[in-house]
Coordinates of C-alpha atoms in Angstrom, one line a residue:
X712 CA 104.9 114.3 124.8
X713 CA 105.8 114.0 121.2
X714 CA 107.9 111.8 119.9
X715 CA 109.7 111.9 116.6
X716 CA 109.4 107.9 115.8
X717 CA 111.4 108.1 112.4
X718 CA 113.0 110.3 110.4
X719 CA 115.2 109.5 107.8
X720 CA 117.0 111.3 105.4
X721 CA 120.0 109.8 102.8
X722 CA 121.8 111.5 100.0
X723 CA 121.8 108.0 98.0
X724 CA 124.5 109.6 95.5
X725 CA 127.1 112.8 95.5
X726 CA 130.2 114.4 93.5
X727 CA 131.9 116.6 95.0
X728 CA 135.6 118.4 94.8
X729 CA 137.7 116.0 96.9
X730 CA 141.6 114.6 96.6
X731 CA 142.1 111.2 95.8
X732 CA 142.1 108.5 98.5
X733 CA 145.3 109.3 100.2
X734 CA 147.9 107.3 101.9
X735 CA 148.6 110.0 104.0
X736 CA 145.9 111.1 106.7
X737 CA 144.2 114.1 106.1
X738 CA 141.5 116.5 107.0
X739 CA 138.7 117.3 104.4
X740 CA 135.3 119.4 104.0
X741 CA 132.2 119.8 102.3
X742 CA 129.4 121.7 101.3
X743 CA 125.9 120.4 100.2
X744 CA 122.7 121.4 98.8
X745 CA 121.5 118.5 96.6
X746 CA 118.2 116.4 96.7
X747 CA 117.1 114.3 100.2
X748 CA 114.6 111.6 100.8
X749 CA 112.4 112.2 103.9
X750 CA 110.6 109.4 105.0
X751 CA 109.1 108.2 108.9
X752 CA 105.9 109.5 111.1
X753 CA 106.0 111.6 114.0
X754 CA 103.4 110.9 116.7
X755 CA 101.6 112.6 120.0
X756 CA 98.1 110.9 120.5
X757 CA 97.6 109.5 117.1
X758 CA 100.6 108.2 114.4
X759 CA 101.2 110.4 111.2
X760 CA 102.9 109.2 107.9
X761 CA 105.3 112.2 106.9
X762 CA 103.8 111.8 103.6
X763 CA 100.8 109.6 103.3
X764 CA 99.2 111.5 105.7
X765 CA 100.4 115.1 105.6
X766 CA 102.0 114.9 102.1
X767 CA 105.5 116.6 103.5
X768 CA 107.8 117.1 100.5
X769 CA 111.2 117.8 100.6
X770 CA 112.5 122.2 100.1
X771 CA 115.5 122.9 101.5
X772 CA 118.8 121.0 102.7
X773 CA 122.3 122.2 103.5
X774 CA 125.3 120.4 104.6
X775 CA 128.2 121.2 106.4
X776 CA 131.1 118.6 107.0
X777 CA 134.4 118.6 109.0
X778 CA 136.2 115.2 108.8
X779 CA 139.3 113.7 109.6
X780 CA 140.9 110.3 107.4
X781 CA 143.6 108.5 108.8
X782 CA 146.3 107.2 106.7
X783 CA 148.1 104.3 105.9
X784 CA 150.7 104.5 108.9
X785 CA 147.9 105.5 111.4
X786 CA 146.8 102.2 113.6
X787 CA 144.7 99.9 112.0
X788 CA 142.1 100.6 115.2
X789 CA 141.7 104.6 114.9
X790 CA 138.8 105.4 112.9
X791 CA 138.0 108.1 110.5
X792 CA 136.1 110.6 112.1
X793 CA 133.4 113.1 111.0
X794 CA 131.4 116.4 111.9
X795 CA 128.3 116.8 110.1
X796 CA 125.5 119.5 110.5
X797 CA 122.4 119.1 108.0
X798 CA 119.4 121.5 107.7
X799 CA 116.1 120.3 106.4
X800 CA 113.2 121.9 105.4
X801 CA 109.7 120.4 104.0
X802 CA 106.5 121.5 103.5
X803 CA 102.6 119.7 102.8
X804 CA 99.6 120.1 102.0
X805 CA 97.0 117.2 101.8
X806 CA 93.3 116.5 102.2
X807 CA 92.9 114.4 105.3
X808 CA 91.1 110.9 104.5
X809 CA 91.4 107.7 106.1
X810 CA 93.4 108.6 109.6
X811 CA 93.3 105.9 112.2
X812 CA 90.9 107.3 115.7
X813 CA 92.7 106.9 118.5
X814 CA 89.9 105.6 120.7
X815 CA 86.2 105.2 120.1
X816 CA 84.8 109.0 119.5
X817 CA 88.1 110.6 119.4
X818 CA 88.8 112.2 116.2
X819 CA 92.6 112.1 114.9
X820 CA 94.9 114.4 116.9
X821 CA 97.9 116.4 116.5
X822 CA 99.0 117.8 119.4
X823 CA 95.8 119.6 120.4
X824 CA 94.3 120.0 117.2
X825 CA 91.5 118.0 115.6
X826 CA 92.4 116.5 112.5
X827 CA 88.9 116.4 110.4
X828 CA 88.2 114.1 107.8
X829 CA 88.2 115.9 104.5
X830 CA 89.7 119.6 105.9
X831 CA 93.1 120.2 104.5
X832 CA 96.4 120.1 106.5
X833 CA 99.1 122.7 105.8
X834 CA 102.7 121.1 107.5
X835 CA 105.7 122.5 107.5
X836 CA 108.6 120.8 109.0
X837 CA 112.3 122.7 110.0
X838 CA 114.6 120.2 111.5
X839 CA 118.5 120.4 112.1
X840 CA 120.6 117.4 112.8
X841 CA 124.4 117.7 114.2
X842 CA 126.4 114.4 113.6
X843 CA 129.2 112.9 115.2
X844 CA 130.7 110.3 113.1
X845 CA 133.1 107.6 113.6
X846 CA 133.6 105.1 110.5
X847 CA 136.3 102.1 110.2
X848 CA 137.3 102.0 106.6
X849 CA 138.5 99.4 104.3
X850 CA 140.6 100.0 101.0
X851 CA 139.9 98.0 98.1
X852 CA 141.5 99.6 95.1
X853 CA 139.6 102.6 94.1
X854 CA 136.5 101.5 96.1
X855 CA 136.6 102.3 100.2
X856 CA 134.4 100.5 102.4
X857 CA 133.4 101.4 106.0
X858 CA 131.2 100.7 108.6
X859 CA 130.7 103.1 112.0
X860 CA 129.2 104.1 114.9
X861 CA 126.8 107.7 114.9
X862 CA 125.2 109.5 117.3
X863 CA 122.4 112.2 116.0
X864 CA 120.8 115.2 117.9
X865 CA 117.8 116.2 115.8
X866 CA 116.6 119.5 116.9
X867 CA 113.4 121.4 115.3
X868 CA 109.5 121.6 114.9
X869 CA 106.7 120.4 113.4
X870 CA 103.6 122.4 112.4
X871 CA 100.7 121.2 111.2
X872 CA 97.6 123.6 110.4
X873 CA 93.7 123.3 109.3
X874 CA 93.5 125.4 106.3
X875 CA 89.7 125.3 106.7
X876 CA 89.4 126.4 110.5
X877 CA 92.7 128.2 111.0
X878 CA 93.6 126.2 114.2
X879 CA 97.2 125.0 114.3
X880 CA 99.6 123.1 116.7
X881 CA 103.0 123.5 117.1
X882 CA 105.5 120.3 118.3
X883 CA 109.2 120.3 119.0
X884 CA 111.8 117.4 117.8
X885 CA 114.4 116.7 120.3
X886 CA 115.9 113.3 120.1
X887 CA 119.5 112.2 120.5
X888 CA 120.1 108.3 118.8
X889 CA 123.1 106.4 118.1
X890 CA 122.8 104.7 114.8
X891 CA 124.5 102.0 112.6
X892 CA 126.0 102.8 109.0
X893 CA 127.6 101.2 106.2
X894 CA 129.1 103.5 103.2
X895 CA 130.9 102.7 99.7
X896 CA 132.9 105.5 97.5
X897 CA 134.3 105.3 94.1
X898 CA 136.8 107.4 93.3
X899 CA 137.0 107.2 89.2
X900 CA 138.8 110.5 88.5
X901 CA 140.9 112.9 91.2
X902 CA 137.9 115.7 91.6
X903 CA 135.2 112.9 91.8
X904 CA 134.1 110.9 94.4
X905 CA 130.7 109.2 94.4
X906 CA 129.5 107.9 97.8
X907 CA 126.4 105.9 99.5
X908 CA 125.8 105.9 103.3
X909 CA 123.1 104.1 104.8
X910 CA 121.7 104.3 108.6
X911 CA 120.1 101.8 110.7
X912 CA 118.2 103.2 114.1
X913 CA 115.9 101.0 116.5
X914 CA 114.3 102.0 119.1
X915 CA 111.8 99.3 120.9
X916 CA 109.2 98.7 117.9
X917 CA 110.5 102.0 115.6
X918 CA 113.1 101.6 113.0
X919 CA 114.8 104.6 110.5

């Protein structure tokens, strides 16, 4: 019934307490709390924007990681592998203006509600994601490359509410995706480590 069609969200830059790229394999952790992008729709009868049509900012996000880095006399083949389990929150509120009908004398939908032109739409949005992670890295001084192989299970719920009626509808996320990445660290001091991941998703006409 519903259907998440993206959802996206990417730490573009961390530090964090970490040893220095080791020639020795070696198991690692971390805990987050910094700033996230959230970006996508999610759809049931008609297609909402995240934030050009419910105006969902970023709260809340925690991170937990568990991860494993092989060393230098580990095969070339075995990857690094990691654990990951994120926790987002985000909440909206926006004047609805402008929303696509889905047929001719339909009004916008979500779920079961109505979405009126010009009542205001209270979301908010809880969403967990456990990662399995399998990356392929490359040394190049103090930079690592890597490219891998994900698989995601988002679990959570979307609610979105008229603040002028009181109605409200309730919708659950459950999606399991594998995904592509590419990542980059830089490693200028022993207890700093910056690092960028990105993910790439398809699914039939829906990208993340």
């Amino acid at each position: 019934m519903n259907t998440l069609r993206a959802l996206a969200g990417m730490a573009l830059l961390s530090s964090l307490a970490a040893p220095a790229f080791a020639r020795d394999a070696h198991w690692y952790g971390q805990i987050g709390a910094w700033a996230y992008d959230l970006r996508g729709s999610v759809s049931d009868v008609s297609r909402l924007d995240f934030q050009d049509d419910l105006g969902l900012r970023p709260r809340d996000r925690g991170e937990y990681l568990l991860g494993y880095q092989p060393g230098s006399r580990d095969p070339r083949w075995l990857p690094g592998v990691e654990l990951d389990y994120l926790r987002l929150s985000a909440d909206g509120e926006q004047q609805l203006s402008g929303l696509a009908l889905p047929g001719l004398g339909t009004p916008p939908l979500f779920g079961e509600l109505p979405l009126l032109e010009g009542n205001t739409a209270q979301t908010t949005a809880r969403i967990q994601a456990l990662e399995a992670r399998l990356d392929w890295p490359w040394q190049l001084g103090d930079l690592l490359l890597g490219a891998g192989l994900h698989l995601t299970r988002l679990d959570g719920r979307i609610v979105v509410a008229d603040a002028d009626t009181g109605a409200s509808n309730r919708q659950p996320v459950d999606e399991i995706f594998p995904s592509l990445s590419l990542s980059a660290s830089w490693q200028p001091l022993e207890t700093l480590r910056f690092s960028l991941r990105g993910h790439y998703v398809q699914y039939r006409q829906d990208r993340a």
